[in-house]
Amino acid sequence: TQLLEQSPQFLSIQEGENLTVYCNSSSVFSSLQWYRQEPGEGPVLLVTVVTGGEVKKLKRLTFQFGDARKDSSLHITAAQPGDTGLYLCAGSPRVINAGNMLTFGGGTRLMVKP
Amino acid sequence: NAGVTQTPKFRILKIGQSMTLQCTQDMNHNYMYWYRQDPGMGLKLIYYSVGAGITDKGEVPNGYNVSRSTTEDFPLRLELAAPSQTSVYFCASSYPTGGGLGSPLHFGNGTRLTVT
């Protein structure tokens, strides 16, 4: 079983602050996805990173995939209350025909206070 | 577009009762999944299906059963509910991709189940 560990588990910050969430594993993934989940809803995909060292930006969110494809980070600049939610990383195994199963991290619960 | 629809949204069961969680998608996705999410935890895969008539176990299949008679529907059955099955259940669907690239999952809004 490939494990993904996210840190921190909880984060409470003031509006305007910057933050970074980490997603780490001892296993290599072919790709990694980040989802955001709001209360009472299912997770929604934010981004997929595929190439080692890849950096993707989505407005104030910056996603990075580690060179060795074992870890990823999500950096939010000038956080806003609308960023509040549960952030989940999910790795895709390198084994072909594994049913496209993703391994999810435990999540980082972010609260941004106005 | 409805996407992935789950019913019911909430359910309380007594120990030993059975129920079926319904899931339907209108995106013509081949792959469908059932996950459970416990408080403070990530998502754990219960069962998945790569197409009509094909199902397979995920990480935590014990106590559950599934069927996939059509592309659209993927119901999850709990035969003898236990308190350990108290959780939020999410159904998801995706297109298959080659090379393990991990196509994005489209989730329903979940069913919150309490077993007392």
PDB file of N, CA and C in Angstrom, chain B residues 1-58:
ATOM      1  N   ASN B   1     -25.762  19.991 -16.058  1.00  0.00           N
ATOM      2  CA  ASN B   1     -25.258  18.630 -15.891  1.00  0.00           C
ATOM      3  C   ASN B   1     -25.341  18.195 -14.434  1.00  0.00           C
ATOM      4  N   ALA B   2     -25.923  17.004 -14.199  1.00  0.00           N
ATOM      5  CA  ALA B   2     -26.064  16.538 -12.836  1.00  0.00           C
ATOM      6  C   ALA B   2     -24.740  16.013 -12.303  1.00  0.00           C
ATOM      7  N   GLY B   3     -23.911  15.357 -13.140  1.00  0.00           N
ATOM      8  CA  GLY B   3     -22.650  14.808 -12.663  1.00  0.00           C
ATOM      9  C   GLY B   3     -22.879  13.494 -11.948  1.00  0.00           C
ATOM     10  N   VAL B   4     -22.393  13.412 -10.703  1.00  0.00           N
ATOM     11  CA  VAL B   4     -22.551  12.222  -9.876  1.00  0.00           C
ATOM     12  C   VAL B   4     -23.595  12.533  -8.804  1.00  0.00           C
ATOM     13  N   THR B   5     -24.651  11.718  -8.760  1.00  0.00           N
ATOM     14  CA  THR B   5     -25.736  11.936  -7.813  1.00  0.00           C
ATOM     15  C   THR B   5     -25.814  10.784  -6.834  1.00  0.00           C
ATOM     16  N   GLN B   6     -25.821  11.126  -5.537  1.00  0.00           N
ATOM     17  CA  GLN B   6     -25.910  10.118  -4.494  1.00  0.00           C
ATOM     18  C   GLN B   6     -27.195  10.306  -3.694  1.00  0.00           C
ATOM     19  N   THR B   7     -27.829   9.199  -3.351  1.00  0.00           N
ATOM     20  CA  THR B   7     -28.974   9.236  -2.443  1.00  0.00           C
ATOM     21  C   THR B   7     -28.903   8.053  -1.486  1.00  0.00           C
ATOM     22  N   PRO B   8     -29.381   8.190  -0.235  1.00  0.00           N
ATOM     23  CA  PRO B   8     -29.864   9.441   0.362  1.00  0.00           C
ATOM     24  C   PRO B   8     -28.694  10.311   0.807  1.00  0.00           C
ATOM     25  N   LYS B   9     -28.976  11.490   1.311  1.00  0.00           N
ATOM     26  CA  LYS B   9     -27.927  12.369   1.840  1.00  0.00           C
ATOM     27  C   LYS B   9     -27.601  12.005   3.275  1.00  0.00           C
ATOM     28  N   PHE B  10     -28.586  11.568   4.017  1.00  0.00           N
ATOM     29  CA  PHE B  10     -28.398  11.196   5.415  1.00  0.00           C
ATOM     30  C   PHE B  10     -29.179   9.914   5.694  1.00  0.00           C
ATOM     31  N   ARG B  11     -28.651   9.097   6.613  1.00  0.00           N
ATOM     32  CA  ARG B  11     -29.390   7.900   6.997  1.00  0.00           C
ATOM     33  C   ARG B  11     -28.893   7.452   8.359  1.00  0.00           C
ATOM     34  N   ILE B  12     -29.842   7.044   9.203  1.00  0.00           N
ATOM     35  CA  ILE B  12     -29.498   6.438  10.485  1.00  0.00           C
ATOM     36  C   ILE B  12     -29.980   5.004  10.462  1.00  0.00           C
ATOM     37  N   LEU B  13     -29.088   4.088  10.757  1.00  0.00           N
ATOM     38  CA  LEU B  13     -29.414   2.667  10.776  1.00  0.00           C
ATOM     39  C   LEU B  13     -29.197   2.093  12.162  1.00  0.00           C
ATOM     40  N   LYS B  14     -29.960   1.064  12.476  1.00  0.00           N
ATOM     41  CA  LYS B  14     -29.680   0.318  13.697  1.00  0.00           C
ATOM     42  C   LYS B  14     -28.756  -0.843  13.359  1.00  0.00           C
ATOM     43  N   ILE B  15     -28.012  -1.278  14.343  1.00  0.00           N
ATOM     44  CA  ILE B  15     -27.077  -2.396  14.156  1.00  0.00           C
ATOM     45  C   ILE B  15     -27.835  -3.594  13.573  1.00  0.00           C
ATOM     46  N   GLY B  16     -27.264  -4.180  12.532  1.00  0.00           N
ATOM     47  CA  GLY B  16     -27.854  -5.354  11.915  1.00  0.00           C
ATOM     48  C   GLY B  16     -28.783  -5.067  10.743  1.00  0.00           C
ATOM     49  N   GLN B  17     -29.200  -3.803  10.604  1.00  0.00           N
ATOM     50  CA  GLN B  17     -30.053  -3.460   9.470  1.00  0.00           C
ATOM     51  C   GLN B  17     -29.232  -3.418   8.186  1.00  0.00           C
ATOM     52  N   SER B  18     -29.922  -3.426   7.067  1.00  0.00           N
ATOM     53  CA  SER B  18     -29.242  -3.345   5.783  1.00  0.00           C
ATOM     54  C   SER B  18     -29.775  -2.155   4.989  1.00  0.00           C
ATOM     55  N   MET B  19     -28.982  -1.705   4.041  1.00  0.00           N
ATOM     56  CA  MET B  19     -29.424  -0.614   3.183  1.00  0.00           C
ATOM     57  C   MET B  19     -28.554  -0.565   1.929  1.00  0.00           C
ATOM     58  N   THR B  20     -29.062   0.146   0.935  1.00  0.00           N
ATOM     59  CA  THR B  20     -28.312   0.360  -0.297  1.00  0.00           C
ATOM     60  C   THR B  20     -28.121   1.847  -0.518  1.00  0.00           C
ATOM     61  N   LEU B  21     -26.881   2.236  -0.721  1.00  0.00           N
ATOM     62  CA  LEU B  21     -26.564   3.611  -1.084  1.00  0.00           C
ATOM     63  C   LEU B  21     -26.548   3.686  -2.613  1.00  0.00           C
ATOM     64  N   GLN B  22     -27.311   4.631  -3.136  1.00  0.00           N
ATOM     65  CA  GLN B  22     -27.429   4.732  -4.588  1.00  0.00           C
ATOM     66  C   GLN B  22     -26.435   5.744  -5.152  1.00  0.00           C
ATOM     67  N   CYS B  23     -25.939   5.443  -6.341  1.00  0.00           N
ATOM     68  CA  CYS B  23     -25.025   6.353  -7.037  1.00  0.00           C
ATOM     69  C   CYS B  23     -25.282   6.237  -8.532  1.00  0.00           C
ATOM     70  N   THR B  24     -25.464   7.373  -9.181  1.00  0.00           N
ATOM     71  CA  THR B  24     -25.634   7.377 -10.627  1.00  0.00           C
ATOM     72  C   THR B  24     -24.859   8.547 -11.221  1.00  0.00           C
ATOM     73  N   GLN B  25     -24.301   8.326 -12.419  1.00  0.00           N
ATOM     74  CA  GLN B  25     -23.568   9.396 -13.090  1.00  0.00           C
ATOM     75  C   GLN B  25     -24.036   9.495 -14.538  1.00  0.00           C
ATOM     76  N   ASP B  26     -24.028  10.733 -15.055  1.00  0.00           N
ATOM     77  CA  ASP B  26     -24.529  10.975 -16.402  1.00  0.00           C
ATOM     78  C   ASP B  26     -23.431  11.459 -17.335  1.00  0.00           C
ATOM     79  N   MET B  27     -22.173  11.128 -17.010  1.00  0.00           N
ATOM     80  CA  MET B  27     -21.038  11.594 -17.801  1.00  0.00           C
ATOM     81  C   MET B  27     -20.470  10.481 -18.684  1.00  0.00           C
ATOM     82  N   ASN B  28     -21.110   9.321 -18.682  1.00  0.00           N
ATOM     83  CA  ASN B  28     -20.669   8.167 -19.469  1.00  0.00           C
ATOM     84  C   ASN B  28     -19.253   7.718 -19.094  1.00  0.00           C
ATOM     85  N   HIS B  29     -18.910   7.882 -17.808  1.00  0.00           N
ATOM     86  CA  HIS B  29     -17.601   7.449 -17.330  1.00  0.00           C
ATOM     87  C   HIS B  29     -17.574   5.940 -17.168  1.00  0.00           C
ATOM     88  N   ASN B  30     -16.465   5.322 -17.591  1.00  0.00           N
ATOM     89  CA  ASN B  30     -16.346   3.879 -17.403  1.00  0.00           C
ATOM     90  C   ASN B  30     -16.067   3.507 -15.946  1.00  0.00           C
ATOM     91  N   TYR B  31     -15.202   4.281 -15.297  1.00  0.00           N
ATOM     92  CA  TYR B  31     -14.747   3.932 -13.952  1.00  0.00           C
ATOM     93  C   TYR B  31     -15.649   4.561 -12.900  1.00  0.00           C
ATOM     94  N   MET B  32     -16.002   3.760 -11.897  1.00  0.00           N
ATOM     95  CA  MET B  32     -16.743   4.288 -10.755  1.00  0.00           C
ATOM     96  C   MET B  32     -16.157   3.718  -9.473  1.00  0.00           C
ATOM     97  N   TYR B  33     -16.318   4.483  -8.379  1.00  0.00           N
ATOM     98  CA  TYR B  33     -15.645   4.158  -7.121  1.00  0.00           C
ATOM     99  C   TYR B  33     -16.575   4.455  -5.946  1.00  0.00           C
ATOM    100  N   TRP B  34     -16.348   3.718  -4.860  1.00  0.00           N
ATOM    101  CA  TRP B  34     -16.951   4.059  -3.569  1.00  0.00           C
ATOM    102  C   TRP B  34     -15.823   4.265  -2.560  1.00  0.00           C
ATOM    103  N   TYR B  35     -15.879   5.425  -1.889  1.00  0.00           N
ATOM    104  CA  TYR B  35     -14.936   5.753  -0.829  1.00  0.00           C
ATOM    105  C   TYR B  35     -15.709   5.999   0.458  1.00  0.00           C
ATOM    106  N   ARG B  36     -15.026   5.802   1.576  1.00  0.00           N
ATOM    107  CA  ARG B  36     -15.556   6.253   2.851  1.00  0.00           C
ATOM    108  C   ARG B  36     -14.568   7.242   3.466  1.00  0.00           C
ATOM    109  N   GLN B  37     -15.127   8.224   4.162  1.00  0.00           N
ATOM    110  CA  GLN B  37     -14.317   9.265   4.784  1.00  0.00           C
ATOM    111  C   GLN B  37     -14.712   9.359   6.246  1.00  0.00           C
ATOM    112  N   ASP B  38     -13.786   8.993   7.117  1.00  0.00           N
ATOM    113  CA  ASP B  38     -14.016   9.081   8.548  1.00  0.00           C
ATOM    114  C   ASP B  38     -13.505  10.426   9.057  1.00  0.00           C
ATOM    115  N   PRO B  39     -14.014  10.909  10.206  1.00  0.00           N
ATOM    116  CA  PRO B  39     -13.631  12.230  10.708  1.00  0.00           C
ATOM    117  C   PRO B  39     -12.122  12.388  10.820  1.00  0.00           C
ATOM    118  N   GLY B  40     -11.599  13.473  10.268  1.00  0.00           N
ATOM    119  CA  GLY B  40     -10.175  13.751  10.350  1.00  0.00           C
ATOM    120  C   GLY B  40      -9.302  12.856   9.499  1.00  0.00           C
ATOM    121  N   MET B  41      -9.925  12.063   8.668  1.00  0.00           N
ATOM    122  CA  MET B  41      -9.161  11.119   7.842  1.00  0.00           C
ATOM    123  C   MET B  41      -9.380  11.440   6.375  1.00  0.00           C
ATOM    124  N   GLY B  42      -8.521  10.847   5.557  1.00  0.00           N
ATOM    125  CA  GLY B  42      -8.700  10.981   4.119  1.00  0.00           C
ATOM    126  C   GLY B  42      -9.728   9.992   3.621  1.00  0.00           C
ATOM    127  N   LEU B  43      -9.678   9.720   2.350  1.00  0.00           N
ATOM    128  CA  LEU B  43     -10.639   8.827   1.702  1.00  0.00           C
ATOM    129  C   LEU B  43     -10.039   7.433   1.560  1.00  0.00           C
ATOM    130  N   LYS B  44     -10.833   6.430   1.901  1.00  0.00           N
ATOM    131  CA  LYS B  44     -10.387   5.050   1.728  1.00  0.00           C
ATOM    132  C   LYS B  44     -11.297   4.355   0.709  1.00  0.00           C
ATOM    133  N   LEU B  45     -10.677   3.655  -0.222  1.00  0.00           N
ATOM    134  CA  LEU B  45     -11.418   3.014  -1.307  1.00  0.00           C
ATOM    135  C   LEU B  45     -12.063   1.719  -0.834  1.00  0.00           C
ATOM    136  N   ILE B  46     -13.383   1.612  -1.073  1.00  0.00           N
ATOM    137  CA  ILE B  46     -14.118   0.420  -0.654  1.00  0.00           C
ATOM    138  C   ILE B  46     -14.181  -0.587  -1.809  1.00  0.00           C
ATOM    139  N   TYR B  47     -14.752  -0.161  -2.917  1.00  0.00           N
ATOM    140  CA  TYR B  47     -14.869  -0.951  -4.135  1.00  0.00           C
ATOM    141  C   TYR B  47     -14.725  -0.022  -5.332  1.00  0.00           C
ATOM    142  N   TYR B  48     -14.362  -0.613  -6.463  1.00  0.00           N
ATOM    143  CA  TYR B  48     -14.341   0.144  -7.696  1.00  0.00           C
ATOM    144  C   TYR B  48     -14.798  -0.743  -8.853  1.00  0.00           C
ATOM    145  N   SER B  49     -15.103  -0.077  -9.970  1.00  0.00           N
ATOM    146  CA  SER B  49     -15.559  -0.795 -11.160  1.00  0.00           C
ATOM    147  C   SER B  49     -14.967  -0.119 -12.395  1.00  0.00           C
ATOM    148  N   VAL B  50     -14.458  -0.929 -13.305  1.00  0.00           N
ATOM    149  CA  VAL B  50     -13.862  -0.367 -14.521  1.00  0.00           C
ATOM    150  C   VAL B  50     -14.835  -0.434 -15.706  1.00  0.00           C
ATOM    151  N   GLY B  51     -16.024  -0.951 -15.450  1.00  0.00           N
ATOM    152  CA  GLY B  51     -17.032  -1.003 -16.500  1.00  0.00           C
ATOM    153  C   GLY B  51     -18.200  -1.863 -16.057  1.00  0.00           C
ATOM    154  N   ALA B  52     -19.285  -1.793 -16.806  1.00  0.00           N
ATOM    155  CA  ALA B  52     -20.478  -2.576 -16.466  1.00  0.00           C
ATOM    156  C   ALA B  52     -20.123  -4.056 -16.381  1.00  0.00           C
ATOM    157  N   GLY B  53     -20.565  -4.688 -15.300  1.00  0.00           N
ATOM    158  CA  GLY B  53     -20.328  -6.099 -15.088  1.00  0.00           C
ATOM    159  C   GLY B  53     -19.012  -6.443 -14.430  1.00  0.00           C
ATOM    160  N   ILE B  54     -18.182  -5.432 -14.149  1.00  0.00           N
ATOM    161  CA  ILE B  54     -16.846  -5.672 -13.574  1.00  0.00           C
ATOM    162  C   ILE B  54     -16.698  -4.857 -12.297  1.00  0.00           C
ATOM    163  N   THR B  55     -16.430  -5.556 -11.184  1.00  0.00           N
ATOM    164  CA  THR B  55     -16.171  -4.861  -9.920  1.00  0.00           C
ATOM    165  C   THR B  55     -14.962  -5.488  -9.248  1.00  0.00           C
ATOM    166  N   ASP B  56     -14.341  -4.732  -8.362  1.00  0.00           N
ATOM    167  CA  ASP B  56     -13.182  -5.257  -7.652  1.00  0.00           C
ATOM    168  C   ASP B  56     -13.053  -4.574  -6.306  1.00  0.00           C
ATOM    169  N   LYS B  57     -12.396  -5.272  -5.377  1.00  0.00           N
ATOM    170  CA  LYS B  57     -12.240  -4.756  -4.016  1.00  0.00           C
ATOM    171  C   LYS B  57     -11.170  -3.682  -3.959  1.00  0.00           C
ATOM    172  N   GLY B  58     -11.444  -2.727  -3.061  1.00  0.00           N
ATOM    173  CA  GLY B  58     -10.450  -1.719  -2.762  1.00  0.00           C
ATOM    174  C   GLY B  58      -9.741  -2.048  -1.461  1.00  0.00           C
TER     175      GLY B  58
END
